[in-house]
Short mmCIF file of N, CA, C and O in Angstrom, two decimals:
data_model
loop_
_atom_site.label_atom_id
_atom_site.label_comp_id
_atom_site.label_asym_id
_atom_site.label_seq_id
_atom_site.Cartn_x
_atom_site.Cartn_y
_atom_site.Cartn_z
N MET Z 1 -23.42 3.64 -40.17
CA MET Z 1 -23.86 4.47 -39.08
C MET Z 1 -23.41 5.89 -39.36
O MET Z 1 -22.28 6.11 -39.79
N TYR Z 2 -24.28 6.85 -39.13
CA TYR Z 2 -23.94 8.26 -39.30
C TYR Z 2 -23.73 8.86 -37.92
O TYR Z 2 -24.55 8.70 -37.02
N MET Z 3 -22.59 9.53 -37.76
CA MET Z 3 -22.19 10.09 -36.47
C MET Z 3 -22.10 11.61 -36.55
O MET Z 3 -21.81 12.15 -37.61
N GLN Z 4 -22.31 12.25 -35.40
CA GLN Z 4 -22.06 13.69 -35.32
C GLN Z 4 -20.58 13.92 -35.59
O GLN Z 4 -19.73 13.12 -35.18
N ASN Z 5 -20.28 14.99 -36.31
CA ASN Z 5 -18.87 15.31 -36.56
C ASN Z 5 -18.11 15.39 -35.24
O ASN Z 5 -18.66 15.75 -34.22
N ASP Z 6 -16.87 15.05 -35.28
CA ASP Z 6 -15.96 15.05 -34.12
C ASP Z 6 -16.19 13.89 -33.17
O ASP Z 6 -15.56 13.82 -32.12
N SER Z 7 -17.10 12.96 -33.46
CA SER Z 7 -17.29 11.81 -32.59
C SER Z 7 -16.84 10.51 -33.25
O SER Z 7 -16.87 9.46 -32.63
N GLU Z 8 -16.40 10.60 -34.50
CA GLU Z 8 -15.99 9.40 -35.23
C GLU Z 8 -14.81 8.70 -34.56
O GLU Z 8 -14.78 7.47 -34.46
N ALA Z 9 -13.83 9.45 -34.10
CA ALA Z 9 -12.63 8.85 -33.49
C ALA Z 9 -12.99 8.06 -32.23
O ALA Z 9 -12.47 6.97 -32.00
N ASP Z 10 -13.89 8.61 -31.41
CA ASP Z 10 -14.32 7.90 -30.21
C ASP Z 10 -15.02 6.60 -30.58
O ASP Z 10 -14.81 5.55 -29.96
N PHE Z 11 -15.88 6.66 -31.60
CA PHE Z 11 -16.60 5.47 -32.04
C PHE Z 11 -15.64 4.42 -32.56
O PHE Z 11 -15.75 3.24 -32.23
N GLU Z 12 -14.66 4.84 -33.36
CA GLU Z 12 -13.66 3.91 -33.88
C GLU Z 12 -12.89 3.25 -32.73
O GLU Z 12 -12.60 2.05 -32.77
N SER Z 13 -12.56 4.02 -31.72
CA SER Z 13 -11.83 3.48 -30.57
C SER Z 13 -12.63 2.40 -29.86
O SER Z 13 -12.09 1.36 -29.48
N VAL Z 14 -13.92 2.64 -29.68
CA VAL Z 14 -14.79 1.63 -29.05
C VAL Z 14 -14.75 0.34 -29.86
O VAL Z 14 -14.61 -0.75 -29.31
N TRP Z 15 -14.86 0.45 -31.17
CA TRP Z 15 -14.87 -0.74 -32.03
C TRP Z 15 -13.52 -1.47 -32.01
O TRP Z 15 -13.48 -2.68 -31.98
N LYS Z 16 -12.45 -0.72 -32.03
CA LYS Z 16 -11.12 -1.34 -32.05
C LYS Z 16 -10.81 -2.06 -30.74
O LYS Z 16 -10.09 -3.05 -30.73
N ASN Z 17 -11.34 -1.55 -29.63
CA ASN Z 17 -11.00 -2.09 -28.32
C ASN Z 17 -12.08 -2.97 -27.70
O ASN Z 17 -11.97 -3.35 -26.54
N ARG Z 18 -13.11 -3.29 -28.45
CA ARG Z 18 -14.20 -4.08 -27.89
C ARG Z 18 -13.81 -5.55 -27.79
O ARG Z 18 -12.90 -6.02 -28.46
N ASP Z 19 -14.53 -6.25 -26.94
CA ASP Z 19 -14.32 -7.69 -26.77
C ASP Z 19 -15.26 -8.40 -27.75
O ASP Z 19 -16.43 -8.59 -27.46
N SER Z 20 -14.76 -8.75 -28.90
CA SER Z 20 -15.59 -9.33 -29.95
C SER Z 20 -15.50 -10.85 -29.94
O SER Z 20 -14.44 -11.43 -29.73
N SER Z 21 -16.64 -11.49 -30.17
CA SER Z 21 -16.66 -12.95 -30.28
C SER Z 21 -17.17 -13.37 -31.66
O SER Z 21 -17.60 -14.51 -31.84
N LEU Z 22 -17.13 -12.45 -32.62
CA LEU Z 22 -17.60 -12.78 -33.98
C LEU Z 22 -16.87 -13.98 -34.55
O LEU Z 22 -17.49 -14.83 -35.20
N ALA Z 23 -15.58 -14.06 -34.33
CA ALA Z 23 -14.79 -15.15 -34.92
C ALA Z 23 -15.25 -16.53 -34.44
O ALA Z 23 -15.00 -17.53 -35.11
N GLU Z 24 -15.95 -16.58 -33.31
CA GLU Z 24 -16.45 -17.85 -32.78
C GLU Z 24 -17.73 -18.32 -33.48
O GLU Z 24 -18.13 -19.46 -33.32
N MET Z 25 -18.37 -17.42 -34.22
CA MET Z 25 -19.66 -17.73 -34.81
C MET Z 25 -19.52 -18.50 -36.12
O MET Z 25 -18.68 -18.18 -36.96
N LYS Z 26 -20.36 -19.50 -36.26
CA LYS Z 26 -20.38 -20.31 -37.48
C LYS Z 26 -20.66 -19.42 -38.69
O LYS Z 26 -21.57 -18.60 -38.68
N GLY Z 27 -19.85 -19.56 -39.70
CA GLY Z 27 -20.06 -18.85 -40.96
C GLY Z 27 -19.46 -17.46 -41.03
O GLY Z 27 -19.46 -16.85 -42.09
N PHE Z 28 -18.93 -16.95 -39.91
CA PHE Z 28 -18.34 -15.61 -39.94
C PHE Z 28 -17.04 -15.65 -40.74
O PHE Z 28 -16.22 -16.54 -40.57
N ARG Z 29 -16.87 -14.67 -41.64
CA ARG Z 29 -15.67 -14.62 -42.47
C ARG Z 29 -14.78 -13.41 -42.15
O ARG Z 29 -13.60 -13.54 -41.95
N GLU Z 30 -15.37 -12.20 -42.15
CA GLU Z 30 -14.55 -11.01 -41.92
C GLU Z 30 -15.41 -9.82 -41.54
O GLU Z 30 -16.62 -9.81 -41.77
N PHE Z 31 -14.76 -8.83 -40.94
CA PHE Z 31 -15.41 -7.59 -40.50
C PHE Z 31 -14.58 -6.40 -40.96
O PHE Z 31 -13.34 -6.47 -40.94
N HIS Z 32 -15.26 -5.33 -41.37
CA HIS Z 32 -14.57 -4.10 -41.77
C HIS Z 32 -15.35 -2.90 -41.23
O HIS Z 32 -16.56 -2.83 -41.39
N LEU Z 33 -14.64 -1.98 -40.60
CA LEU Z 33 -15.18 -0.68 -40.23
C LEU Z 33 -14.54 0.32 -41.18
O LEU Z 33 -13.31 0.42 -41.24
N LEU Z 34 -15.35 1.01 -41.95
CA LEU Z 34 -14.85 1.90 -43.00
C LEU Z 34 -15.12 3.36 -42.65
O LEU Z 34 -16.02 3.66 -41.87
N ARG Z 35 -14.37 4.24 -43.25
CA ARG Z 35 -14.65 5.67 -43.13
C ARG Z 35 -15.33 6.12 -44.42
O ARG Z 35 -14.76 6.00 -45.49
N GLY Z 36 -16.51 6.63 -44.27
CA GLY Z 36 -17.27 7.08 -45.43
C GLY Z 36 -17.22 8.59 -45.57
O GLY Z 36 -16.38 9.26 -44.96
N PRO Z 37 -18.15 9.14 -46.35
CA PRO Z 37 -18.16 10.57 -46.60
C PRO Z 37 -18.47 11.38 -45.33
O PRO Z 37 -19.15 10.91 -44.43
N VAL Z 38 -17.95 12.60 -45.29
CA VAL Z 38 -18.18 13.52 -44.18
C VAL Z 38 -18.83 14.77 -44.73
O VAL Z 38 -18.39 15.31 -45.74
N SER Z 39 -19.89 15.23 -44.07
CA SER Z 39 -20.55 16.48 -44.47
C SER Z 39 -20.27 17.52 -43.39
O SER Z 39 -19.49 17.30 -42.47
N ALA Z 40 -20.96 18.64 -43.46
CA ALA Z 40 -20.76 19.71 -42.48
C ALA Z 40 -21.24 19.30 -41.09
O ALA Z 40 -20.77 19.84 -40.09
N THR Z 41 -22.15 18.33 -41.01
CA THR Z 41 -22.73 17.99 -39.70
C THR Z 41 -22.51 16.54 -39.28
O THR Z 41 -22.68 16.23 -38.10
N GLU Z 42 -22.18 15.66 -40.23
CA GLU Z 42 -22.08 14.25 -39.86
C GLU Z 42 -21.04 13.51 -40.69
O GLU Z 42 -20.68 13.93 -41.78
N GLY Z 43 -20.57 12.40 -40.12
CA GLY Z 43 -19.66 11.50 -40.81
C GLY Z 43 -20.30 10.13 -40.90
O GLY Z 43 -21.14 9.76 -40.08
N CYS Z 44 -19.90 9.38 -41.90
CA CYS Z 44 -20.46 8.05 -42.12
C CYS Z 44 -19.40 7.00 -41.83
O CYS Z 44 -18.27 7.09 -42.31
N LEU Z 45 -19.75 6.00 -41.00
CA LEU Z 45 -18.85 4.89 -40.68
C LEU Z 45 -19.55 3.58 -41.02
O LEU Z 45 -20.16 2.94 -40.17
N PRO Z 46 -19.49 3.17 -42.29
CA PRO Z 46 -20.11 1.90 -42.66
C PRO Z 46 -19.39 0.73 -42.00
O PRO Z 46 -18.17 0.75 -41.83
N ARG Z 47 -20.15 -0.27 -41.61
CA ARG Z 47 -19.59 -1.50 -41.04
C ARG Z 47 -20.07 -2.65 -41.91
O ARG Z 47 -21.24 -2.72 -42.26
N THR Z 48 -19.16 -3.53 -42.27
CA THR Z 48 -19.56 -4.69 -43.04
C THR Z 48 -19.04 -5.95 -42.37
O THR Z 48 -17.94 -5.97 -41.83
N ARG Z 49 -19.87 -6.96 -42.39
CA ARG Z 49 -19.49 -8.28 -41.91
C ARG Z 49 -19.77 -9.24 -43.05
O ARG Z 49 -20.81 -9.16 -43.67
N VAL Z 50 -18.83 -10.14 -43.29
CA VAL Z 50 -19.01 -11.11 -44.36
C VAL Z 50 -19.30 -12.46 -43.72
O VAL Z 50 -18.56 -12.91 -42.84
N TRP Z 51 -20.39 -13.06 -44.16
CA TRP Z 51 -20.84 -14.36 -43.65
C TRP Z 51 -20.91 -15.36 -44.79
O TRP Z 51 -21.14 -15.00 -45.94
N ALA Z 52 -20.74 -16.62 -44.47
CA ALA Z 52 -20.81 -17.68 -45.48
C ALA Z 52 -22.23 -17.79 -46.04
O ALA Z 52 -22.42 -17.95 -47.24
N ARG Z 53 -23.21 -17.66 -45.15
CA ARG Z 53 -24.61 -17.80 -45.58
C ARG Z 53 -25.49 -16.83 -44.78
O ARG Z 53 -25.16 -16.45 -43.67
N GLN Z 54 -26.62 -16.47 -45.35
CA GLN Z 54 -27.56 -15.59 -44.66
C GLN Z 54 -28.04 -16.25 -43.37
O GLN Z 54 -28.21 -15.56 -42.35
N ASP Z 55 -28.24 -17.55 -43.38
CA ASP Z 55 -28.69 -18.24 -42.17
C ASP Z 55 -27.69 -18.08 -41.03
O ASP Z 55 -28.08 -17.99 -39.86
N ASP Z 56 -26.40 -18.04 -41.33
CA ASP Z 56 -25.37 -17.82 -40.31
C ASP Z 56 -25.50 -16.42 -39.71
O ASP Z 56 -25.38 -16.24 -38.50
N PHE Z 57 -25.75 -15.43 -40.57
CA PHE Z 57 -25.96 -14.06 -40.10
C PHE Z 57 -27.18 -13.98 -39.19
O PHE Z 57 -27.11 -13.40 -38.10
N VAL Z 58 -28.28 -14.57 -39.61
CA VAL Z 58 -29.51 -14.53 -38.82
C VAL Z 58 -29.29 -15.22 -37.48
O VAL Z 58 -29.72 -14.72 -36.43
N ALA Z 59 -28.60 -16.35 -37.48
CA ALA Z 59 -28.31 -17.05 -36.22
C ALA Z 59 -27.50 -16.17 -35.28
O ALA Z 59 -27.73 -16.14 -34.07
N TRP Z 60 -26.54 -15.42 -35.83
CA TRP Z 60 -25.75 -14.51 -35.01
C TRP Z 60 -26.63 -13.44 -34.36
O TRP Z 60 -26.48 -13.14 -33.18
N THR Z 61 -27.56 -12.87 -35.13
CA THR Z 61 -28.41 -11.80 -34.58
C THR Z 61 -29.33 -12.31 -33.48
O THR Z 61 -29.87 -11.51 -32.71
N LYS Z 62 -29.50 -13.62 -33.36
CA LYS Z 62 -30.35 -14.21 -32.32
C LYS Z 62 -29.53 -14.86 -31.21
O LYS Z 62 -30.09 -15.47 -30.30
N SER Z 63 -28.21 -14.71 -31.27
CA SER Z 63 -27.32 -15.41 -30.33
C SER Z 63 -27.01 -14.60 -29.08
O SER Z 63 -27.17 -13.37 -29.04
N GLU Z 64 -26.52 -15.30 -28.06
CA GLU Z 64 -26.03 -14.63 -26.85
C GLU Z 64 -24.82 -13.77 -27.19
O GLU Z 64 -24.63 -12.70 -26.59
N ASN Z 65 -24.00 -14.19 -28.14
CA ASN Z 65 -22.84 -13.38 -28.56
C ASN Z 65 -23.29 -12.01 -29.05
O ASN Z 65 -22.68 -11.00 -28.72
N PHE Z 66 -24.36 -11.98 -29.83
CA PHE Z 66 -24.89 -10.72 -30.34
C PHE Z 66 -25.41 -9.86 -29.20
O PHE Z 66 -25.10 -8.67 -29.11
N ARG Z 67 -26.19 -10.45 -28.31
CA ARG Z 67 -26.75 -9.70 -27.18
C ARG Z 67 -25.63 -9.13 -26.31
O ARG Z 67 -25.69 -7.97 -25.88
N ALA Z 68 -24.61 -9.93 -26.04
CA ALA Z 68 -23.49 -9.46 -25.22
C ALA Z 68 -22.75 -8.31 -25.90
O ALA Z 68 -22.37 -7.33 -25.25
N ALA Z 69 -22.55 -8.42 -27.20
CA ALA Z 69 -21.82 -7.39 -27.94
C ALA Z 69 -22.57 -6.06 -27.99
O ALA Z 69 -21.97 -5.00 -28.10
N HIS Z 70 -23.90 -6.13 -27.91
CA HIS Z 70 -24.72 -4.92 -28.05
C HIS Z 70 -25.34 -4.47 -26.73
O HIS Z 70 -26.18 -3.57 -26.72
N ARG Z 71 -24.93 -5.06 -25.63
CA ARG Z 71 -25.50 -4.73 -24.32
C ARG Z 71 -25.43 -3.25 -23.98
O ARG Z 71 -26.35 -2.67 -23.46
N ASN Z 72 -24.33 -2.61 -24.29
CA ASN Z 72 -24.15 -1.20 -23.95
C ASN Z 72 -24.27 -0.28 -25.15
O ASN Z 72 -23.82 0.86 -25.12
N SER Z 73 -24.89 -0.76 -26.22
CA SER Z 73 -24.93 0.03 -27.45
C SER Z 73 -25.73 1.32 -27.29
O SER Z 73 -25.41 2.32 -27.93
N ALA Z 74 -26.75 1.34 -26.45
CA ALA Z 74 -27.53 2.57 -26.28
C ALA Z 74 -26.64 3.68 -25.71
O ALA Z 74 -26.72 4.83 -26.15
N ARG Z 75 -25.78 3.34 -24.77
CA ARG Z 75 -24.88 4.33 -24.19
C ARG Z 75 -23.86 4.80 -25.23
O ARG Z 75 -23.56 5.98 -25.33
N ARG Z 76 -23.35 3.86 -26.03
CA ARG Z 76 -22.34 4.21 -27.03
C ARG Z 76 -22.93 4.99 -28.20
O ARG Z 76 -22.23 5.68 -28.90
N ARG Z 77 -24.21 4.87 -28.43
CA ARG Z 77 -24.83 5.53 -29.57
C ARG Z 77 -25.23 6.97 -29.30
O ARG Z 77 -25.92 7.57 -30.09
N SER Z 78 -24.80 7.53 -28.19
CA SER Z 78 -25.20 8.89 -27.85
C SER Z 78 -24.81 9.88 -28.94
O SER Z 78 -25.44 10.91 -29.10
N SER Z 79 -23.77 9.59 -29.70
CA SER Z 79 -23.34 10.50 -30.76
C SER Z 79 -23.83 10.06 -32.14
O SER Z 79 -23.55 10.70 -33.13
N ALA Z 80 -24.57 8.96 -32.17
CA ALA Z 80 -25.08 8.47 -33.46
C ALA Z 80 -26.29 9.30 -33.89
O ALA Z 80 -27.14 9.65 -33.08
N ILE Z 81 -26.34 9.61 -35.15
CA ILE Z 81 -27.47 10.34 -35.70
C ILE Z 81 -28.51 9.35 -36.22
O ILE Z 81 -29.69 9.45 -35.95
N ARG Z 82 -28.03 8.34 -36.96
CA ARG Z 82 -28.95 7.30 -37.45
C ARG Z 82 -28.14 6.06 -37.81
O ARG Z 82 -26.95 6.13 -38.07
N SER Z 83 -28.83 4.95 -37.80
CA SER Z 83 -28.18 3.67 -38.09
C SER Z 83 -29.20 2.74 -38.70
O SER Z 83 -30.40 2.91 -38.53
N SER Z 84 -28.71 1.73 -39.40
CA SER Z 84 -29.61 0.71 -39.93
C SER Z 84 -28.88 -0.63 -39.91
O SER Z 84 -27.66 -0.69 -39.93
N ARG Z 85 -29.65 -1.69 -39.81
CA ARG Z 85 -29.08 -3.03 -39.85
C ARG Z 85 -29.83 -3.78 -40.96
O ARG Z 85 -31.04 -3.89 -40.95
N ALA Z 86 -29.09 -4.24 -41.92
CA ALA Z 86 -29.69 -4.97 -43.03
C ALA Z 86 -28.72 -6.03 -43.52
O ALA Z 86 -27.51 -5.90 -43.37
N PHE Z 87 -29.27 -7.06 -44.12
CA PHE Z 87 -28.45 -8.08 -44.75
C PHE Z 87 -28.48 -7.85 -46.24
O PHE Z 87 -29.55 -7.82 -46.85
N TRP Z 88 -27.34 -7.62 -46.83
CA TRP Z 88 -27.23 -7.47 -48.28
C TRP Z 88 -26.52 -8.70 -48.79
O TRP Z 88 -25.42 -9.01 -48.38
N SER Z 89 -27.16 -9.39 -49.68
CA SER Z 89 -26.58 -10.61 -50.23
C SER Z 89 -25.95 -10.30 -51.58
O SER Z 89 -26.57 -9.68 -52.44
N SER Z 90 -24.70 -10.69 -51.73
CA SER Z 90 -24.03 -10.52 -53.01
C SER Z 90 -22.99 -11.61 -53.15
O SER Z 90 -22.55 -12.20 -52.17
N LYS Z 91 -22.63 -11.90 -54.38
CA LYS Z 91 -21.63 -12.92 -54.66
C LYS Z 91 -20.61 -12.35 -55.63
O LYS Z 91 -20.95 -11.61 -56.53
N ALA Z 92 -19.36 -12.72 -55.43
CA ALA Z 92 -18.31 -12.30 -56.35
C ALA Z 92 -18.40 -13.14 -57.62
O ALA Z 92 -18.76 -14.32 -57.58
N PRO Z 93 -18.10 -12.54 -58.77
CA PRO Z 93 -18.08 -13.33 -60.00
C PRO Z 93 -17.07 -14.46 -59.90
O PRO Z 93 -16.03 -14.33 -59.24
N GLU Z 94 -17.38 -15.60 -60.49
CA GLU Z 94 -16.51 -16.77 -60.39
C GLU Z 94 -15.09 -16.50 -60.86
O GLU Z 94 -14.13 -17.00 -60.30
N ASN Z 95 -14.93 -15.70 -61.90
CA ASN Z 95 -13.60 -15.43 -62.46
C ASN Z 95 -13.05 -14.09 -62.00
O ASN Z 95 -12.08 -13.60 -62.55
N GLY Z 96 -13.68 -13.49 -60.99
CA GLY Z 96 -13.22 -12.19 -60.51
C GLY Z 96 -13.62 -11.08 -61.47
O GLY Z 96 -14.31 -11.31 -62.45
N LEU Z 97 -13.21 -9.89 -61.13
CA LEU Z 97 -13.50 -8.73 -62.00
C LEU Z 97 -12.24 -8.36 -62.75
O LEU Z 97 -11.17 -8.26 -62.18
N ASN Z 98 -12.36 -8.16 -64.03
CA ASN Z 98 -11.20 -7.78 -64.85
C ASN Z 98 -11.32 -6.36 -65.31
O ASN Z 98 -12.30 -5.83 -65.51
#
């Protein structure tokens, strides 16, 4: 998500203090909110969620947990410049990276 400069801290606070039910969802592994590059007008806050399978991710996007978590997102996005939601599938090498 790309945010207007000076609004990143507010957005981070919302995420840190939200009532999340992700851990209850089948296949959910982990969540990360990252700080990305900052330009003169915007900052980037990538969010990643790790799921066991793509089907688990899709089920979450259709669940009541998802709807409840995003109920007030329009109000919270007032400082958002742009956002996207996509599933990126990747696998770690069996022997790790050396």
